[in-house]
Backbone as a chain_set.jsonl record, in Angstrom:
{"seq": "MRVTVYRAPARNAHGDPVDQDGHPIRVGGNGTNVGDIDGAILGGQSVERVSTRGDVVSTEGLIGVPVAAIALEIGDTLIAEDGTRLKVSGPALWGRPHSLTGAPARYRWHQVGALHN", "coords": {"N": [[72.276, 93.221, 110.76], [72.421, 89.727, 110.67], [73.589, 87.245, 112.843], [74.841, 83.998, 113.6], [75.202, 82.221, 116.574], [77.659, 80.216, 118.021], [78.723, 77.888, 120.445], [81.097, 76.232, 122.447], [80.404, 73.174, 124.118], [81.97, 72.442, 126.274], [85.289, 72.953, 127.653], [88.706, 71.924, 127.538], [91.604, 71.466, 129.732], [93.437, 73.057, 128.441], [91.971, 74.962, 127.2], [90.8, 74.3, 124.824], [88.018, 73.562, 122.648], [85.795, 70.946, 123.517], [83.791, 67.916, 123.365], [81.199, 66.364, 125.444], [82.48, 64.036, 126.161], [85.123, 64.66, 126.185], [86.461, 64.767, 123.775], [88.127, 66.498, 121.154], [86.489, 69.105, 119.357], [85.091, 70.92, 116.564], [84.068, 74.14, 116.808], [81.026, 75.311, 115.677], [79.983, 73.276, 114.428], [77.564, 70.578, 114.432], [75.397, 70.59, 117.236], [76.601, 72.664, 118.608], [75.338, 75.015, 118.142], [73.898, 77.913, 119.35], [71.999, 79.829, 118.762], [70.353, 82.467, 116.836], [71.126, 85.932, 116.257], [69.477, 88.824, 115.586], [69.897, 92.059, 114.174], [72.491, 92.761, 114.822], [75.416, 94.817, 114.991], [78.235, 95.51, 113.195], [81.074, 96.922, 114.281], [83.676, 99.394, 113.705], [86.587, 98.032, 112.258], [89.946, 97.131, 112.99], [92.779, 96.678, 111.128], [95.731, 94.903, 111.035], [98.981, 95.379, 109.622], [100.28, 93.195, 107.113], [102.385, 90.51, 108.066], [106.018, 90.305, 107.989], [106.584, 88.033, 106.577], [104.385, 87.794, 105.05], [102.187, 86.123, 105.297], [100.447, 86.211, 107.425], [97.845, 87.871, 109.052], [95.924, 90.014, 111.148], [92.64, 90.733, 112.072], [90.654, 92.774, 113.955], [87.93, 93.971, 115.976], [84.839, 95.514, 116.996], [81.626, 94.221, 117.938], [78.237, 94.945, 118.104], [75.455, 93.894, 119.943], [71.934, 93.552, 120.412], [70.626, 94.236, 123.699], [68.634, 92.52, 124.537], [69.155, 90.19, 123.249], [70.845, 86.978, 122.774], [73.162, 86.388, 125.349], [76.453, 86.964, 124.845], [79.484, 85.063, 125.226], [82.945, 84.922, 126.182], [84.958, 83.386, 123.782], [82.913, 82.429, 122.196], [81.806, 81.642, 118.882], [80.933, 83.515, 116.085], [78.97, 83.567, 113.2], [78.401, 85.368, 110.393], [75.842, 86.383, 107.998], [77.108, 86.595, 105.539], [79.093, 84.747, 105.723], [81.316, 85.457, 107.172], [83.46, 84.773, 109.841], [83.711, 85.217, 113.272], [85.361, 85.541, 116.41], [84.502, 85.861, 119.757], [86.301, 87.808, 121.952], [86.386, 89.25, 124.246], [84.856, 90.645, 127.252], [81.448, 91.882, 127.744], [80.898, 95.262, 126.812], [79.864, 98.477, 127.81], [77.108, 97.895, 128.407], [75.362, 98.789, 130.255], [73.051, 101.055, 131.963], [73.101, 104.512, 130.91], [75.413, 106.681, 132.458], [74.934, 109.399, 133.002], [72.364, 110.136, 132.042], [70.754, 107.984, 132.648], [69.471, 106.478, 130.804], [68.478, 103.38, 129.389], [70.74, 100.916, 128.096], [70.922, 100.001, 124.666], [72.424, 98.276, 123.222], [74.971, 95.778, 123.672], [78.432, 95.723, 123.563], [81.092, 93.863, 122.154], [84.472, 92.736, 122.025], [85.889, 91.401, 119.116], [87.547, 89.027, 116.985], [88.672, 88.211, 113.71], [88.218, 85.007, 112.21], [90.004, 82.602, 110.35], [89.331, 80.103, 109.481]], "CA": [[72.957, 92.042, 110.329], [72.087, 88.532, 111.443], [74.711, 86.353, 113.117], [74.534, 82.765, 114.312], [76.124, 82.055, 117.694], [78.071, 78.849, 118.325], [79.449, 77.839, 121.711], [81.58, 74.898, 122.821], [79.727, 72.689, 125.324], [82.961, 72.374, 127.355], [86.673, 73.192, 127.234], [89.662, 71.129, 128.316], [92.538, 72.243, 130.555], [94.181, 73.972, 127.576], [91.031, 75.908, 126.624], [90.299, 73.822, 123.533], [86.637, 73.068, 122.719], [85.633, 69.491, 123.539], [82.434, 67.455, 123.636], [81.011, 65.886, 126.81], [83.405, 62.929, 126.409], [86.486, 65.166, 126.178], [87.056, 64.7, 122.442], [88.171, 67.812, 120.497], [85.456, 69.369, 118.35], [85.168, 72.2, 115.869], [82.911, 74.969, 117.132], [80.34, 75.653, 114.44], [79.396, 72.035, 113.954], [76.304, 70.178, 115.059], [75.381, 70.56, 118.689], [77.196, 73.843, 119.236], [74.538, 76.179, 117.765], [73.149, 78.492, 120.459], [70.869, 80.545, 118.189], [70.622, 83.601, 115.953], [70.937, 87.291, 116.756], [69.114, 89.801, 114.559], [70.178, 93.44, 114.541], [73.878, 92.972, 115.252], [76.119, 95.889, 114.288], [79.676, 95.3, 113.148], [81.743, 98.202, 114.451], [84.897, 99.585, 112.94], [87.606, 97.013, 112.464], [91.327, 97.555, 112.794], [93.518, 95.636, 110.417], [97.181, 95.033, 111.148], [99.72, 95.132, 108.39], [100.72, 91.823, 106.903], [103.703, 90.265, 108.652], [107.114, 90.355, 107.017], [106.505, 86.837, 105.738], [103.268, 87.968, 104.134], [101.178, 85.076, 105.381], [99.65, 86.334, 108.636], [97.242, 89.173, 109.302], [94.911, 89.938, 112.197], [91.589, 91.739, 111.985], [89.891, 92.821, 115.191], [86.996, 95.075, 116.048], [83.744, 95.381, 117.946], [80.3, 93.904, 117.424], [77.178, 95.312, 119.025], [74.269, 93.04, 119.884], [70.877, 94.082, 121.276], [70.707, 93.718, 125.068], [67.646, 91.457, 124.708], [69.591, 89.017, 122.481], [71.669, 85.989, 123.467], [74.336, 86.962, 126.012], [77.668, 86.358, 124.307], [80.539, 84.714, 126.171], [84.282, 84.848, 125.592], [85.17, 82.107, 123.11], [81.832, 82.139, 121.248], [82.064, 81.875, 117.466], [79.804, 84.135, 115.396], [79.05, 83.466, 111.747], [77.474, 86.313, 109.773], [75.141, 85.902, 106.803], [78.03, 86.524, 104.401], [80.088, 83.722, 105.988], [82.388, 85.964, 108.02], [83.539, 84.091, 111.132], [84.318, 86.051, 114.298], [85.445, 84.925, 117.729], [84.374, 86.826, 120.843], [87.539, 87.748, 122.726], [86.336, 90.123, 125.404], [83.558, 90.733, 127.924], [80.531, 92.918, 127.265], [81.243, 96.648, 127.112], [78.806, 99.487, 127.694], [75.78, 97.304, 128.402], [74.646, 99.274, 131.436], [72.407, 102.353, 131.723], [73.974, 105.675, 130.763], [75.724, 107.204, 133.789], [74.399, 110.748, 133.203], [70.931, 110.237, 131.753], [70.025, 106.829, 133.154], [68.81, 105.779, 129.692], [68.958, 101.994, 129.285], [71.553, 100.59, 126.919], [70.227, 99.206, 123.652], [73.377, 97.297, 122.694], [76.193, 95.389, 124.374], [79.515, 95.64, 122.582], [82.094, 92.849, 122.469], [85.673, 92.666, 121.188], [85.914, 90.19, 118.292], [88.642, 88.865, 116.034], [88.285, 87.4, 112.557], [88.754, 83.65, 112.118], [90.29, 82.284, 108.951], [88.856, 78.773, 109.092]], "C": [[72.531, 90.894, 111.248], [73.346, 87.685, 111.605], [74.194, 85.123, 113.855], [75.62, 82.548, 115.355], [76.38, 80.568, 117.924], [78.919, 78.877, 119.587], [79.862, 76.403, 122.009], [80.861, 74.437, 124.084], [80.667, 72.605, 126.529], [84.338, 72.688, 126.774], [87.598, 72.366, 128.12], [90.612, 72.048, 129.079], [93.335, 73.259, 129.749], [93.279, 75.016, 126.919], [90.475, 75.502, 125.278], [88.867, 73.322, 123.671], [86.59, 71.546, 122.63], [84.158, 69.153, 123.741], [82.366, 66.922, 125.07], [81.967, 64.745, 127.171], [84.87, 63.366, 126.395], [87.188, 65.117, 124.841], [87.038, 66.086, 121.795], [87.084, 67.933, 119.428], [85.744, 70.703, 117.686], [83.903, 72.984, 116.205], [82.314, 75.465, 115.83], [79.708, 74.418, 113.835], [78.084, 71.742, 114.666], [76.439, 70.149, 116.575], [75.993, 71.759, 119.366], [76.422, 75.116, 118.918], [73.714, 76.644, 118.961], [71.909, 79.207, 119.94], [71.33, 81.694, 117.314], [70.393, 84.911, 116.683], [70.63, 88.178, 115.564], [69.457, 91.192, 115.067], [71.576, 93.681, 115.072], [74.515, 94.058, 114.385], [77.61, 95.595, 114.348], [80.346, 96.661, 113.199], [82.995, 98.281, 113.61], [85.929, 98.529, 113.269], [88.98, 97.617, 112.235], [92.09, 96.395, 112.183], [95.003, 95.899, 110.577], [97.816, 94.815, 109.788], [100.134, 93.672, 108.313], [102.119, 91.665, 107.49], [104.776, 90.296, 107.564], [107.13, 89.138, 106.108], [105.334, 86.924, 104.763], [102.169, 86.939, 104.244], [100.257, 85.192, 106.591], [99.119, 87.756, 108.752], [96.16, 88.994, 110.356], [93.908, 91.066, 112.005], [90.755, 91.659, 113.251], [88.968, 94.016, 115.161], [85.96, 94.825, 117.12], [82.482, 94.947, 117.223], [79.303, 94.273, 118.511], [75.99, 94.39, 118.835], [73.21, 93.637, 120.8], [70.931, 93.448, 122.666], [69.722, 92.579, 125.303], [68.048, 90.169, 123.992], [70.37, 88.053, 123.373], [72.869, 86.696, 124.093], [75.579, 86.231, 125.515], [78.67, 86.098, 125.421], [81.877, 84.696, 125.442], [84.482, 83.449, 125.02], [84.065, 81.729, 122.146], [82.295, 82.429, 119.827], [80.795, 82.428, 116.846], [80.02, 83.974, 113.902], [77.967, 84.361, 111.163], [76.862, 85.707, 108.516], [76.072, 85.755, 105.606], [79.143, 85.499, 104.61], [81.259, 84.175, 106.839], [82.323, 85.287, 109.382], [84.309, 84.975, 112.11], [84.342, 85.296, 115.618], [85.388, 86.018, 118.783], [85.593, 86.686, 121.748], [87.532, 88.652, 123.946], [84.951, 90.181, 126.013], [82.705, 91.854, 127.341], [81.0, 94.297, 127.729], [79.992, 97.505, 126.983], [77.405, 98.895, 127.626], [74.923, 97.761, 129.565], [73.972, 100.609, 131.116], [73.43, 103.491, 131.675], [74.175, 106.342, 132.12], [75.151, 108.6, 134.041], [72.89, 110.815, 133.046], [70.113, 109.105, 132.345], [69.301, 106.047, 132.071], [69.359, 104.355, 129.588], [69.765, 101.786, 128.006], [70.72, 99.765, 125.95], [71.112, 98.108, 123.103], [74.459, 97.006, 123.72], [77.253, 95.224, 123.296], [80.569, 94.662, 123.067], [83.27, 92.98, 121.51], [85.64, 91.35, 120.425], [87.148, 90.203, 117.399], [88.192, 87.958, 114.915], [88.956, 86.036, 112.624], [88.956, 83.319, 110.655], [89.781, 80.917, 108.544], [87.449, 78.535, 109.55]], "O": [[72.313, 91.082, 112.445], [74.073, 87.437, 110.643], [73.241, 85.199, 114.63], [76.809, 82.673, 115.062], [75.448, 79.769, 118.009], [79.735, 79.778, 119.777], [79.073, 75.473, 121.843], [80.717, 75.214, 125.028], [80.219, 72.687, 127.673], [84.525, 72.688, 125.557], [87.313, 72.136, 129.296], [90.442, 73.268, 129.072], [93.856, 74.222, 130.312], [93.761, 75.862, 126.166], [89.753, 76.275, 124.648], [88.52, 72.724, 124.689], [87.249, 70.936, 121.788], [83.377, 69.975, 124.219], [83.338, 67.01, 125.82], [82.235, 64.511, 128.349], [85.763, 62.538, 126.572], [88.385, 65.394, 124.763], [86.027, 66.783, 121.88], [86.804, 66.984, 118.695], [86.536, 71.506, 118.18], [82.795, 72.534, 115.916], [83.03, 75.984, 114.973], [78.981, 74.503, 112.845], [77.569, 72.575, 115.412], [77.464, 69.736, 117.117], [75.918, 71.873, 120.589], [76.803, 76.194, 119.375], [72.931, 75.878, 119.522], [70.871, 79.197, 120.603], [72.524, 81.879, 117.077], [69.578, 84.996, 117.602], [71.431, 88.273, 114.635], [69.322, 91.472, 116.258], [71.825, 94.704, 115.711], [74.194, 94.199, 113.205], [78.177, 95.45, 115.43], [80.209, 97.463, 112.275], [83.332, 97.344, 112.887], [86.119, 98.175, 114.433], [89.155, 98.5, 111.395], [92.04, 95.27, 112.679], [95.479, 96.996, 110.286], [97.252, 94.149, 108.92], [100.313, 93.007, 109.333], [102.937, 92.582, 107.418], [104.469, 90.309, 106.372], [107.636, 89.206, 104.988], [105.3, 86.206, 103.763], [101.296, 86.877, 103.378], [99.372, 84.356, 106.769], [99.859, 88.723, 108.572], [95.548, 87.929, 110.443], [94.289, 92.218, 111.801], [90.213, 90.604, 113.581], [89.191, 94.966, 114.411], [86.17, 94.029, 118.035], [82.286, 95.258, 116.048], [79.496, 93.956, 119.685], [75.566, 94.132, 117.708], [73.544, 94.173, 121.857], [71.244, 92.265, 122.8], [69.948, 91.748, 126.183], [67.355, 89.159, 124.112], [70.531, 88.288, 124.571], [73.52, 87.511, 123.44], [75.736, 85.031, 125.737], [78.707, 86.811, 126.424], [81.931, 84.481, 124.231], [84.211, 82.451, 125.688], [84.238, 80.806, 121.351], [83.079, 83.35, 119.596], [79.709, 81.886, 117.05], [81.115, 84.214, 113.395], [76.777, 84.153, 111.399], [77.3, 84.662, 108.034], [75.858, 84.893, 104.754], [80.04, 85.384, 103.776], [82.113, 83.362, 107.195], [81.263, 85.232, 110.005], [85.416, 85.425, 111.816], [83.445, 84.503, 115.905], [86.138, 86.992, 118.713], [85.889, 85.601, 122.248], [88.556, 88.807, 124.611], [83.973, 89.807, 125.366], [83.18, 92.667, 126.549], [81.434, 94.479, 128.867], [79.155, 97.255, 126.116], [76.586, 99.369, 126.838], [73.871, 97.18, 129.831], [74.29, 101.231, 130.103], [74.479, 103.432, 132.315], [73.209, 106.548, 132.855], [74.904, 108.952, 135.195], [72.211, 111.479, 133.829], [68.904, 109.246, 132.527], [68.603, 105.075, 132.359], [70.568, 104.147, 129.689], [69.498, 102.403, 126.975], [69.913, 98.933, 126.363], [70.615, 97.114, 122.573], [74.819, 97.862, 124.528], [76.991, 94.649, 122.24], [80.9, 94.634, 124.252], [83.093, 93.295, 120.333], [85.392, 90.298, 121.014], [87.712, 91.256, 117.102], [87.413, 87.032, 115.139], [90.109, 85.918, 113.039], [88.156, 83.719, 109.81], [89.796, 80.596, 107.356], [86.893, 77.464, 109.306]]}, "num_chains": 1, "name": "protein.A"}
C-alpha cells in the first residue's frame, strides 16, 4: 500500500498544527507534504463499539513501514491511496534487529488512529 505522509511544520503550546507565523493550519494541505511511502502494511485494526449516542466511534491499529522509508513522527497524518486518513499516535515499535537471531528489521510499526476529516 502507498501512503502519503503529512507533517505540521510547527505546533503551538496546545499541540495544534501551525505555520511559521503561528496561524492554525490543516495538516494535509500545501506545504505539509513530507513524501510517499511504498510498501506500507496496515495491521489489524480494533474498532470500538459505537457510543450510546451513536455518533462517535474510534478505530485504531498498527501500520508497518519499511525501515528505509520516511521516519514517521507522532502527530504525522497518513493518507492512503483509498483516501483513508490515519494519525500516528505512538513511537516506532520493533524497528531494531531481532534479539535472538540478530536479523535486521524490515519494518517499523506505529500505532495509528483513524481520522474522520
